[in-house]
mmCIF file of C-alpha atoms and ligand atoms in Angstrom:
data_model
loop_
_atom_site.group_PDB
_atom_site.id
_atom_site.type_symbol
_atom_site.label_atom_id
_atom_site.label_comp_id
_atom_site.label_asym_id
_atom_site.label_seq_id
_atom_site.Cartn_x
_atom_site.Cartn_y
_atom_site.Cartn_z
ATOM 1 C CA UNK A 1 52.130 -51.387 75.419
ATOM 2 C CA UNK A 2 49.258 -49.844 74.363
ATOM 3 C CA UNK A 3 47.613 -53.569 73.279
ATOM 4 C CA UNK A 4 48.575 -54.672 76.631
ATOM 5 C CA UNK A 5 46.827 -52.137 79.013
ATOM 6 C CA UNK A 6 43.697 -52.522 77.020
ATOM 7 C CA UNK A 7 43.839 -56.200 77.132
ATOM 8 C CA UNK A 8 44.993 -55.922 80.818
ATOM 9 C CA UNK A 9 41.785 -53.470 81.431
ATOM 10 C CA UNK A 10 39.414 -56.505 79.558
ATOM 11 C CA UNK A 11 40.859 -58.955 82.191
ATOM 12 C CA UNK A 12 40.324 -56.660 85.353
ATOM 13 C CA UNK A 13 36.565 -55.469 84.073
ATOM 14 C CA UNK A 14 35.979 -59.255 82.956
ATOM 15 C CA UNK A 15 37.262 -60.468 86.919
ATOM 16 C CA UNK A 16 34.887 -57.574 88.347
ATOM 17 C CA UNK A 17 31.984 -58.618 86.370
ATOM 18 C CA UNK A 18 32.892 -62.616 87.419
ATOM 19 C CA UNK A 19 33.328 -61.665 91.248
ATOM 20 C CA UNK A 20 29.484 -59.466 91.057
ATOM 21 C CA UNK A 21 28.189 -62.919 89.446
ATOM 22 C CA UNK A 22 29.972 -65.207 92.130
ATOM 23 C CA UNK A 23 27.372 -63.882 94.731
ATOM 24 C CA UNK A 24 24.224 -65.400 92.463
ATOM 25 C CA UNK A 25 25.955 -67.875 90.673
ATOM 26 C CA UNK A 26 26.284 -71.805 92.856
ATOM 27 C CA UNK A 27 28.616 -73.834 92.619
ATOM 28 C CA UNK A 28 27.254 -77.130 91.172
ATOM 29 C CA UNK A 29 27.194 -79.445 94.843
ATOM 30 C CA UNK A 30 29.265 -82.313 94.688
ATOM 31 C CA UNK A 31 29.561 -85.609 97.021
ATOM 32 C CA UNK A 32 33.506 -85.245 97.352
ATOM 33 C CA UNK A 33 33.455 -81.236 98.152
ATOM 34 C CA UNK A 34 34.867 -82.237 101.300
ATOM 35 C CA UNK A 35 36.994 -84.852 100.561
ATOM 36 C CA UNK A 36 40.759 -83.243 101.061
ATOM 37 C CA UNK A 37 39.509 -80.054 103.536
ATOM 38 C CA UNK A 38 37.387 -82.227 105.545
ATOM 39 C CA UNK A 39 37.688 -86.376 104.739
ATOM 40 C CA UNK A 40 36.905 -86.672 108.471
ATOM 41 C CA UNK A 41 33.299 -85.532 107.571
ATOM 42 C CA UNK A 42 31.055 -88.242 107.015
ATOM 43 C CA UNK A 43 32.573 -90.247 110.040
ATOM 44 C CA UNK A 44 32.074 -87.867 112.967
ATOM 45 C CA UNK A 45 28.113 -86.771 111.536
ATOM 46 C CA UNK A 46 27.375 -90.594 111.177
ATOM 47 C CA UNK A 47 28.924 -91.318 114.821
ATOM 48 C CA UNK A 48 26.938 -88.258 116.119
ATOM 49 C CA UNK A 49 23.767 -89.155 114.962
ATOM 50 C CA UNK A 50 24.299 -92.998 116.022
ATOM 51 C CA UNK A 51 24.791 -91.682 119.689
ATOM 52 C CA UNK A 52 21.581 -89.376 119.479
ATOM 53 C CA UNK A 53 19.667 -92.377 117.835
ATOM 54 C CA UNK A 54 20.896 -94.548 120.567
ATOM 55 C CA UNK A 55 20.087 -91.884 123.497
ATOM 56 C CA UNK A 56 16.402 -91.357 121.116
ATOM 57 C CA UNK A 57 15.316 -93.204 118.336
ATOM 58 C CA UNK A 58 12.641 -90.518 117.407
ATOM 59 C CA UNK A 59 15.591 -87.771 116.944
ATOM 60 C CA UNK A 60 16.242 -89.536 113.661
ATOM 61 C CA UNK A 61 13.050 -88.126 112.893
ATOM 62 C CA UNK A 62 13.360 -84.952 113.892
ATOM 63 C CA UNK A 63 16.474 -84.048 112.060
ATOM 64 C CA UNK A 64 14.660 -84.930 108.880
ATOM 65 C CA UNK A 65 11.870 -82.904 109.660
ATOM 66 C CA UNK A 66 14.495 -80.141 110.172
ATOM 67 C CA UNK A 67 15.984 -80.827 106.878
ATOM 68 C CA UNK A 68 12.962 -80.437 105.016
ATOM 69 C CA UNK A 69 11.424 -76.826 107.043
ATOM 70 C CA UNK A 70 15.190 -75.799 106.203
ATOM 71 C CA UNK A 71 14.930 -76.526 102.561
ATOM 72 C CA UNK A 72 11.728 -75.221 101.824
ATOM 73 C CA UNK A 73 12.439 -71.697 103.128
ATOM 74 C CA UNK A 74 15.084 -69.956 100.816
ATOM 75 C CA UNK A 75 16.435 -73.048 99.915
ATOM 76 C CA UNK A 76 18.935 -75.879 101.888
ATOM 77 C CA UNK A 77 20.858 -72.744 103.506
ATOM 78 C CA UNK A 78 20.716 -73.837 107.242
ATOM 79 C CA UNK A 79 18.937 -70.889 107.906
ATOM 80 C CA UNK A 80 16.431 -72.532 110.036
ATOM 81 C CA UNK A 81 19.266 -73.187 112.753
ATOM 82 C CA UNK A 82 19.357 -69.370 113.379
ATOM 83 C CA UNK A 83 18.251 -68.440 116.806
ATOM 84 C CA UNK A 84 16.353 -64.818 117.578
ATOM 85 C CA UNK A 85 12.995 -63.562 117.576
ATOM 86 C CA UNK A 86 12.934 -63.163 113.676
ATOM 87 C CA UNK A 87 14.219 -66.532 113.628
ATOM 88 C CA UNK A 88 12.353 -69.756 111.327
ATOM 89 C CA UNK A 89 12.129 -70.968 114.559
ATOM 90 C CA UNK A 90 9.478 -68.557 115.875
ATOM 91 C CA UNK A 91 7.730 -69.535 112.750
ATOM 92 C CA UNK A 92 3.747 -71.129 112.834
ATOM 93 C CA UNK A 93 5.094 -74.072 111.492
ATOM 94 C CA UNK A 94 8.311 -74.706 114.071
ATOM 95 C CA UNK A 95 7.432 -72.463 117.131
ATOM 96 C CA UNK A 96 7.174 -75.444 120.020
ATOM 97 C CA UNK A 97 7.585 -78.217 117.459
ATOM 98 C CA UNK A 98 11.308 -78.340 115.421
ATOM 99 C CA UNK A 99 13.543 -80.370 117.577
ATOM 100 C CA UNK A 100 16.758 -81.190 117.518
ATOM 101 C CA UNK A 101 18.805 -78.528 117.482
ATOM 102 C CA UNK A 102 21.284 -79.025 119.929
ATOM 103 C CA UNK A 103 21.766 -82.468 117.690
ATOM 104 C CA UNK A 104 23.419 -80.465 115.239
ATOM 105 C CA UNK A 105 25.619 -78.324 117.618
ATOM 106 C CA UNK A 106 26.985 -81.022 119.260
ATOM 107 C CA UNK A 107 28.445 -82.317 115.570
ATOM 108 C CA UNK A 108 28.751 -78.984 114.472
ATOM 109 C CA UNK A 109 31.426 -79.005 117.690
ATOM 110 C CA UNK A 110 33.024 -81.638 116.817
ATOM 111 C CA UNK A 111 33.158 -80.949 112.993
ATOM 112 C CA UNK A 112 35.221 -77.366 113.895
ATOM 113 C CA UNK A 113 36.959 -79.618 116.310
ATOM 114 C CA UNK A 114 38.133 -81.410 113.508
ATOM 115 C CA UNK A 115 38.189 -79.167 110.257
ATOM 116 C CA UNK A 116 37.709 -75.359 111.154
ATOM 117 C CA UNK A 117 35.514 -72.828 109.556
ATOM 118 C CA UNK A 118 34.920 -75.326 106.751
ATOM 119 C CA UNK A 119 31.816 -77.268 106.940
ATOM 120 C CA UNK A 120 28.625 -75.302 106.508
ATOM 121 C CA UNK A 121 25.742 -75.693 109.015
ATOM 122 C CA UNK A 122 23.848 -76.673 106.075
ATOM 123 C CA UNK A 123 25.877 -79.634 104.776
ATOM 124 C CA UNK A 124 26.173 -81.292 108.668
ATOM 125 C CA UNK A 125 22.335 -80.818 108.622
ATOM 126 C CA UNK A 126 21.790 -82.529 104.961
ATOM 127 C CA UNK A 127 24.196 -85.518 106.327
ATOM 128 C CA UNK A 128 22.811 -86.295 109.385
ATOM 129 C CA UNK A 129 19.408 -86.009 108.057
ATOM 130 C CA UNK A 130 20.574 -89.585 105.839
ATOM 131 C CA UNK A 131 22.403 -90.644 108.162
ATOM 132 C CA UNK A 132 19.576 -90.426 110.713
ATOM 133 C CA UNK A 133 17.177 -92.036 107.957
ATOM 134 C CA UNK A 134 19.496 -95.245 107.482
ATOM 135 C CA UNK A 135 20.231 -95.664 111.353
ATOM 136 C CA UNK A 136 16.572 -96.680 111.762
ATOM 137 C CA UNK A 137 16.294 -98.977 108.650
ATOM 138 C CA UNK A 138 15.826 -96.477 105.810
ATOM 139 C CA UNK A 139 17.997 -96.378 102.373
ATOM 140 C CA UNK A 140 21.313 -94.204 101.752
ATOM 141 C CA UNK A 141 22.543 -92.180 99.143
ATOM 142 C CA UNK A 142 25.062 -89.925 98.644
ATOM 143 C CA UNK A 143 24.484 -86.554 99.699
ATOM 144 C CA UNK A 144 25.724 -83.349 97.527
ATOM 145 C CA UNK A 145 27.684 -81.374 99.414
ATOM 146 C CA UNK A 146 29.018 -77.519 99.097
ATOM 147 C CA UNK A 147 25.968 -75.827 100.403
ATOM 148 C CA UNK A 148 26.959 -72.282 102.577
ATOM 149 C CA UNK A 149 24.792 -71.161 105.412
ATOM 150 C CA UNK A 150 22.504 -67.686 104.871
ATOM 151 C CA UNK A 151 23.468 -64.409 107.087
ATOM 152 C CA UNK A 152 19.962 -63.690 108.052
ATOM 153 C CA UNK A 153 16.674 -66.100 108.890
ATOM 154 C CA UNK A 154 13.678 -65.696 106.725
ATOM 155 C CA UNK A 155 11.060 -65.974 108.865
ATOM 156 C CA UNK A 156 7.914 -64.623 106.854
ATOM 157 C CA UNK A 157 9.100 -66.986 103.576
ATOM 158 C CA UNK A 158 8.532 -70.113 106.944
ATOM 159 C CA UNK A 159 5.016 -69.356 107.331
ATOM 160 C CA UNK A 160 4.100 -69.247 103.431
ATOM 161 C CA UNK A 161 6.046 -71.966 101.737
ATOM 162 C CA UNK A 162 5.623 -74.621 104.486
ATOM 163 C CA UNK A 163 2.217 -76.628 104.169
ATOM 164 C CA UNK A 164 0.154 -77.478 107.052
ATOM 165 C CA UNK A 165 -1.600 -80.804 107.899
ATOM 166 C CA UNK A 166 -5.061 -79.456 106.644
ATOM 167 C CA UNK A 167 -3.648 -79.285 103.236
ATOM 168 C CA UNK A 168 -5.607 -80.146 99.946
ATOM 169 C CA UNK A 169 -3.851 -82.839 97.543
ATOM 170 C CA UNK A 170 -3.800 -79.685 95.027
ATOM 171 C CA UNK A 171 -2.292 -77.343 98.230
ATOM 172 C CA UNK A 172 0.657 -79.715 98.486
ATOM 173 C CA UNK A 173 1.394 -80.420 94.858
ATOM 174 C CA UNK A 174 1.209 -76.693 93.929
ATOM 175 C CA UNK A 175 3.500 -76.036 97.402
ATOM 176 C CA UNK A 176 6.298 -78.590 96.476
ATOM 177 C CA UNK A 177 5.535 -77.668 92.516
ATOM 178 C CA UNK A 178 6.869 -74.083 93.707
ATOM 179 C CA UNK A 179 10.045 -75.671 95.316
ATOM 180 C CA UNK A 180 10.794 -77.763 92.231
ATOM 181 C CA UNK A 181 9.156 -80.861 93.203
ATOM 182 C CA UNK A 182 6.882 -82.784 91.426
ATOM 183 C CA UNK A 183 3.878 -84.989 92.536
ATOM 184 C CA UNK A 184 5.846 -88.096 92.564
ATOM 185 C CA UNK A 185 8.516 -86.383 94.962
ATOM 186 C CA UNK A 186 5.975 -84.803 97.162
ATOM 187 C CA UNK A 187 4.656 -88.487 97.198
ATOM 188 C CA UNK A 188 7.608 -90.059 98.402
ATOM 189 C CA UNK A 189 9.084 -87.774 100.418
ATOM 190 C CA UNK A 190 5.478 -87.609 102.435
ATOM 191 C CA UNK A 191 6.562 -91.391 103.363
ATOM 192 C CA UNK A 192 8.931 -89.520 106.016
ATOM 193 C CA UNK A 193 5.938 -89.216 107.920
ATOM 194 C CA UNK A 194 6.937 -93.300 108.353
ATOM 195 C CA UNK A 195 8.721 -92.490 111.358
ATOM 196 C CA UNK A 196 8.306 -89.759 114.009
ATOM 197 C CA UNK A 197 5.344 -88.447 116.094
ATOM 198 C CA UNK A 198 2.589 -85.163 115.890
ATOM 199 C CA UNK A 199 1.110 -83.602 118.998
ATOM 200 C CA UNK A 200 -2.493 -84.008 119.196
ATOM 201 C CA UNK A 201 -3.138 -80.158 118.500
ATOM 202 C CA UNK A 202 -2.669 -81.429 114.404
ATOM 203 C CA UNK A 203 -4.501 -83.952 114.254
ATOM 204 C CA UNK A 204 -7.496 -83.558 115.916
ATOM 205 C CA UNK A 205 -10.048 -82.033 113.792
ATOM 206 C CA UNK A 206 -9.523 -85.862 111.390
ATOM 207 C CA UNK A 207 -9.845 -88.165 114.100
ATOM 208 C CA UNK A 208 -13.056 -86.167 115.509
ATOM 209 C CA UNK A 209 -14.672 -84.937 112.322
ATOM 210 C CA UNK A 210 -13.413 -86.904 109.291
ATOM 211 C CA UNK A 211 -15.044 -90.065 107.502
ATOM 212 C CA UNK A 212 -12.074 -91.412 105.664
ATOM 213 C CA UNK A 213 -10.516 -92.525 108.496
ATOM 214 C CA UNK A 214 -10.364 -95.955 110.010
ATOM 215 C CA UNK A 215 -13.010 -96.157 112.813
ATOM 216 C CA UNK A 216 -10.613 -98.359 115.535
ATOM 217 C CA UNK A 217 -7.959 -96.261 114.510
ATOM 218 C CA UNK A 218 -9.684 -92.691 115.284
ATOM 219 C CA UNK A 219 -10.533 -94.345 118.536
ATOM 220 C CA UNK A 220 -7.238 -95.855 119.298
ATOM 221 C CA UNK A 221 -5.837 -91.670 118.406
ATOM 222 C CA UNK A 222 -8.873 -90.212 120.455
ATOM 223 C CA UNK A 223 -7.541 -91.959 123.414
ATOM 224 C CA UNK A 224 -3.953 -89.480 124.090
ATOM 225 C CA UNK A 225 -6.167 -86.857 122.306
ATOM 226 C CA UNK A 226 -9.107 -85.667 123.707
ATOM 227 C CA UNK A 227 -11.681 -82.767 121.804
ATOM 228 C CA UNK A 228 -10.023 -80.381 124.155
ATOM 229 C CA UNK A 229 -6.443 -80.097 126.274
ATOM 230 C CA UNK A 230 -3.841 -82.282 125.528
ATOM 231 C CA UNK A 231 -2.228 -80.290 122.521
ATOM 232 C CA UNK A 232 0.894 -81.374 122.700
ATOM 233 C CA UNK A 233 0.356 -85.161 123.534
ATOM 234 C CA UNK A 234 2.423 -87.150 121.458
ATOM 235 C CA UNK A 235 1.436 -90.210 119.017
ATOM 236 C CA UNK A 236 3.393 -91.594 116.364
ATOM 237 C CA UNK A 237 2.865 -91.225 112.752
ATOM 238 C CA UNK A 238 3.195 -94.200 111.743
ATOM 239 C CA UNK A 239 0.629 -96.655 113.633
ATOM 240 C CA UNK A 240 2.111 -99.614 112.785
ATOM 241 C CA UNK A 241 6.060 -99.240 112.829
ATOM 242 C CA UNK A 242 6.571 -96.267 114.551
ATOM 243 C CA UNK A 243 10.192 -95.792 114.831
ATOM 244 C CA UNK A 244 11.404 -97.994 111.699
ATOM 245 C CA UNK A 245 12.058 -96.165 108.155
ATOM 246 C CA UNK A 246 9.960 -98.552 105.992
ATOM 247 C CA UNK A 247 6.400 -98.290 103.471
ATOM 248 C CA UNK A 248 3.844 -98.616 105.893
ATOM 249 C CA UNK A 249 2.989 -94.920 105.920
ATOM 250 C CA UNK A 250 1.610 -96.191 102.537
ATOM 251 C CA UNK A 251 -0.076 -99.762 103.589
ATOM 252 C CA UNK A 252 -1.418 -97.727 106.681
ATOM 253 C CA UNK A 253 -3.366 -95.176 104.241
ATOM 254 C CA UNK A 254 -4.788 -97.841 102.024
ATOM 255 C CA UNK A 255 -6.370 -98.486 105.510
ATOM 256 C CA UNK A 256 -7.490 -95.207 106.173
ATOM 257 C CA UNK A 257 -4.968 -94.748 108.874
ATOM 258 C CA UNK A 258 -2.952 -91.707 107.801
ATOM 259 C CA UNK A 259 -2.791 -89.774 110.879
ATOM 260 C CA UNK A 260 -3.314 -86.501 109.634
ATOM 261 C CA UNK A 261 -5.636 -84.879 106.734
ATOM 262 C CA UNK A 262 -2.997 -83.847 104.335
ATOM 263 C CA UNK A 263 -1.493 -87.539 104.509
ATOM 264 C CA UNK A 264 -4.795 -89.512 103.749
ATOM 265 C CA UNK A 265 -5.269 -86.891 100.696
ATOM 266 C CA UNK A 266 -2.857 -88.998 98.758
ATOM 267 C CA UNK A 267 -4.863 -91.592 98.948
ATOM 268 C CA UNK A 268 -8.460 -90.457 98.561
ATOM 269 C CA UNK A 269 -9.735 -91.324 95.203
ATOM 270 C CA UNK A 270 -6.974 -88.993 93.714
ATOM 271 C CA UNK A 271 -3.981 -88.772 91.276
ATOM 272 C CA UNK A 272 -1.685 -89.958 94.052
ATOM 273 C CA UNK A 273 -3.259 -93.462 94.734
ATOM 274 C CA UNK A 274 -2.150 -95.463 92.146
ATOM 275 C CA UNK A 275 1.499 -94.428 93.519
ATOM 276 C CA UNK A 276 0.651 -94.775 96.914
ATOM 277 C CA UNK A 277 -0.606 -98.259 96.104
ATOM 278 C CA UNK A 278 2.910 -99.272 94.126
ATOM 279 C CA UNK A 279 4.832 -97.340 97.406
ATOM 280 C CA UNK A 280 2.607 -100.027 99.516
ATOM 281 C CA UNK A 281 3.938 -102.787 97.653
ATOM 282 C CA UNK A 282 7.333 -102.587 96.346
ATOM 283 C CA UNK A 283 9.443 -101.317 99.171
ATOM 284 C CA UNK A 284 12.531 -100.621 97.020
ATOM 285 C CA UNK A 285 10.867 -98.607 94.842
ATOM 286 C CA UNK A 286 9.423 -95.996 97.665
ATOM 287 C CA UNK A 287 13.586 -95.977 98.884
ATOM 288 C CA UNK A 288 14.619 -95.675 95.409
ATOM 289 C CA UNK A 289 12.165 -92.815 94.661
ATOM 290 C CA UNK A 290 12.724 -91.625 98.128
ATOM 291 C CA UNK A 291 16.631 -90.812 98.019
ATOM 292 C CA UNK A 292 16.202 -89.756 94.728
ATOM 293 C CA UNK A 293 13.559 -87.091 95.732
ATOM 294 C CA UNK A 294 15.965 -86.164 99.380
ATOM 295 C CA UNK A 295 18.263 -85.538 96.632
ATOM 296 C CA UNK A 296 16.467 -83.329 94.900
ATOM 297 C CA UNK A 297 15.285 -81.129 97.673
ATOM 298 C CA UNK A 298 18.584 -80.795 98.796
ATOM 299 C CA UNK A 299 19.447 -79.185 95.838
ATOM 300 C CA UNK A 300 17.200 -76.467 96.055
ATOM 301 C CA UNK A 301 18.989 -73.517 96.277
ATOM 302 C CA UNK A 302 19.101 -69.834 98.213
ATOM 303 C CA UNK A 303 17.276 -66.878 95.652
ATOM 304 C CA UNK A 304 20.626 -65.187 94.086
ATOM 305 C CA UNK A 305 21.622 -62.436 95.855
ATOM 306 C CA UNK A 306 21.308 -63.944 99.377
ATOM 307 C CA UNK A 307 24.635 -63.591 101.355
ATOM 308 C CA UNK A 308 25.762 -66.984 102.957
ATOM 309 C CA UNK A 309 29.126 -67.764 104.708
ATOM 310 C CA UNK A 310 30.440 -70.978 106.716
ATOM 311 C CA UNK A 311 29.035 -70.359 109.822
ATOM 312 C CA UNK A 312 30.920 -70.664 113.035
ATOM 313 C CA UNK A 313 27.947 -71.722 115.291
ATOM 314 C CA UNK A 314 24.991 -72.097 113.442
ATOM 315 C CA UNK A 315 22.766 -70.228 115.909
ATOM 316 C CA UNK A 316 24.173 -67.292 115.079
ATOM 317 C CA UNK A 317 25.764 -65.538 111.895
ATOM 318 C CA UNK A 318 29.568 -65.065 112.001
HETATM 319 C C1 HEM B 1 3.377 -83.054 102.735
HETATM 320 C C2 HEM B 1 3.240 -82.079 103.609
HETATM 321 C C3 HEM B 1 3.613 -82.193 105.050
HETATM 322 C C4 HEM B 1 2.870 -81.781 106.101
HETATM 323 C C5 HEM B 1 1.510 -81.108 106.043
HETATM 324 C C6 HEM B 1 3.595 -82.131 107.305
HETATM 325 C C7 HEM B 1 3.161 -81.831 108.597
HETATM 326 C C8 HEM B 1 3.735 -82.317 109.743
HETATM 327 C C9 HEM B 1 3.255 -82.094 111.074
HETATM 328 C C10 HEM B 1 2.043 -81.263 111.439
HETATM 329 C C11 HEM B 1 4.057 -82.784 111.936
HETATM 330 C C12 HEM B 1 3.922 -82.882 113.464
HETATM 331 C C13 HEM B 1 4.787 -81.831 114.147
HETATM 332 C C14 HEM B 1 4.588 -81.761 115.643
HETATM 333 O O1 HEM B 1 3.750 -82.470 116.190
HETATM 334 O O2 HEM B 1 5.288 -80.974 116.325
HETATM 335 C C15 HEM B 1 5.041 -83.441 111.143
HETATM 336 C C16 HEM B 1 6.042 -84.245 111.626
HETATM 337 C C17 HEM B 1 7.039 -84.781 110.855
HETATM 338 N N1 HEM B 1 7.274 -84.522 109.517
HETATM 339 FE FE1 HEM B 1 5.993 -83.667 108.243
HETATM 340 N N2 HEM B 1 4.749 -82.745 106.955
HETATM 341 C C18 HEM B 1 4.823 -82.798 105.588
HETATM 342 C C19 HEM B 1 5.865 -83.286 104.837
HETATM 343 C C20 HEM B 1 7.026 -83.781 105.360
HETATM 344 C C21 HEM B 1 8.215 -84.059 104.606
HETATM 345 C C22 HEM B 1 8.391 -83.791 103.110
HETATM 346 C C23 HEM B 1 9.127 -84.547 105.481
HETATM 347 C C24 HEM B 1 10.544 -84.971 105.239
HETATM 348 C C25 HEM B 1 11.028 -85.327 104.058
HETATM 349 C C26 HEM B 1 8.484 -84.613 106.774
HETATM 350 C C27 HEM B 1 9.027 -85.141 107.910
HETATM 351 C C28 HEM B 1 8.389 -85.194 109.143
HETATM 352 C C29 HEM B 1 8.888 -85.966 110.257
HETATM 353 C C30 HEM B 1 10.034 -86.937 110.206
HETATM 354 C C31 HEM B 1 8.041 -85.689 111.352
HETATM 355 C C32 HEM B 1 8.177 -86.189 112.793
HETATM 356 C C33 HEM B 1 9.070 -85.231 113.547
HETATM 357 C C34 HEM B 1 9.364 -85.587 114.991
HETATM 358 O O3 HEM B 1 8.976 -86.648 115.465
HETATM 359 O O4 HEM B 1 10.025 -84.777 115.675
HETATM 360 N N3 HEM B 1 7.230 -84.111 106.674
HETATM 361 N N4 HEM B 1 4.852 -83.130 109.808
#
């Protein structure tokens, strides 16, 4: 008797000490974390993001961009999605320029429609972020899944970890070096910037000031951008393809046509060029290297301790 209450005493302390863990200890992701609760997953993000493709080809775009300002602030924790005036949102690097928000509600809807209080805000975000990618020509993969939303937005973590397009090559290999990433990944995931568009406010100091830059080009970009007004005139990213997931962000900076500063610095006489040069190339190895490296921001995770949940709506905590 005595043997068993100690031994019963062991197991209780030993589940205690497991359940303080559980809050810093993940869960490895996995692919099929949905499979039985949710197999309905994958179908309603990809038809989502077809319709909002469809309705916008840029939005495919602008979900990735969200993807990326999520996982770089606390981790891949949807906790960009919050709304408030502490939100990421309200954050230098978002405030009147993350879009696509009410993307992700409208499958978020129709993901509780389908699977209640199951499917983190996170996860829809991380899936319609490839899906969005191979809608407009870009590679697949499949996306770890298993990811739980944060309580609270982390607004001041938004302005410091996410780099701006003045950036040094050194600024944004020590920026994704503290996230994980290494040169090569910062490399390849830069070739996002293949599809999308920048308002004029971020690139206007290059295509005024700057000598690396193609001289018909600057012109071509001073004409929707003028040295003053016009801030948030649009022009696409990529000059040459604009809304079609393929390597000519690379050819385009061999040519001195990276639209803003921090995209030409990978290929300006630095450790990046040779890549940049192979990415310019060989096609399937910039979507090789490119899923690979989605993959591995994904997986960055929230700092233990943070307290997450499967969020209802993901503007707002439960
Ligand atoms: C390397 C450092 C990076 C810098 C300095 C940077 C900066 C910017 C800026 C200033 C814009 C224009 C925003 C606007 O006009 O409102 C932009 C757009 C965009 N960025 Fe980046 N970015 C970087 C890396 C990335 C990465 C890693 C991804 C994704 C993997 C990404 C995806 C995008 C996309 C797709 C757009 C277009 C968004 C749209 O059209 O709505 N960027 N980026």
């Amino acid at each position: 008797m005595a043997a068993f209450s100690s031994r019963s005493t062991t197991l209780i302390a030993l589940a205690v000490v497991l359940a303080v863990l559980g809050g810093a200890v993940e869960a490895q992701l996995s692919p099929n974390f949905y499979a039985t609760s949710c197999p309905n997953l994958p179908t309603i993000v990809r038809q989502g993001m077809a319709a909002a493709v469809q309705r916008e080809p840029r939005m495919a775009a602008s979900i990735l961009r969200l993807f990326f300002h999520d996982c770089f602030v606390n981790g891949c924790d949807g906790s960009l999605l919050l709304d408030g005036t502490n939100s990421e949102k309200a954050a230098g690097p978002n405030a009147n320029s993350a879009r696509g928000f009410e993307v992700i509600d409208a499958i978020k809807t129709q993901v509780e429609a389908s699977c209640r209080a199951t499917v983190s805000c996170a996860d829809i975000l991380a899936l319609a972020t490839r899906d969005g990618v191979n809608l407009v020509g870009g590679p697949t993969w499949s996306v770890p899944l298993g990811r739980r939303d944060s309580r609270a937005a982390f607004q001041s973590l938004a302005n410091a970890n996410l780099p701006g397009p003045g950036s040094s090559l050194a600024t944004l290999i020590r920026m994704f070096g503290n996230q994980g990433l290494n040169a090569r990944d910062m490399t390849a995931l830069s070739g996002a910037h293949t599809i999308g568009r920048s308002q004029c406010r971020f690139f206007r100091s290059r295509i005024y000031t700057e000598t690396n830059i193609n001289g018909t080009f600057a012109t071509q970009r001073q004409q929707t951008c003028p040295r003053s007004g016009g801030d948030t005139n649009l022009a696409p990213l990529d000059v040459t393809t604009a809304d079609a997931f393929d390597n000519a962000y690379y050819t385009n900076l061999l040519q001195q046509r990276g639209l803003f500063h921090s995209d030409q610095e990978l290929f300006n006489g630095g450790s990046q060029d040779a890549l940049v040069r192979t990415y310019s190339t060989n096609p399937a190895q910039f979507n090789a290297d490119f899923a690979a490296a989605m993959i591995k921001m994904g997986n960055i995770m929230p700092a233990a301790g943070t307290i997450t949940e499967v969020r209802l709506n993901c503007r707002t905590p439960n």
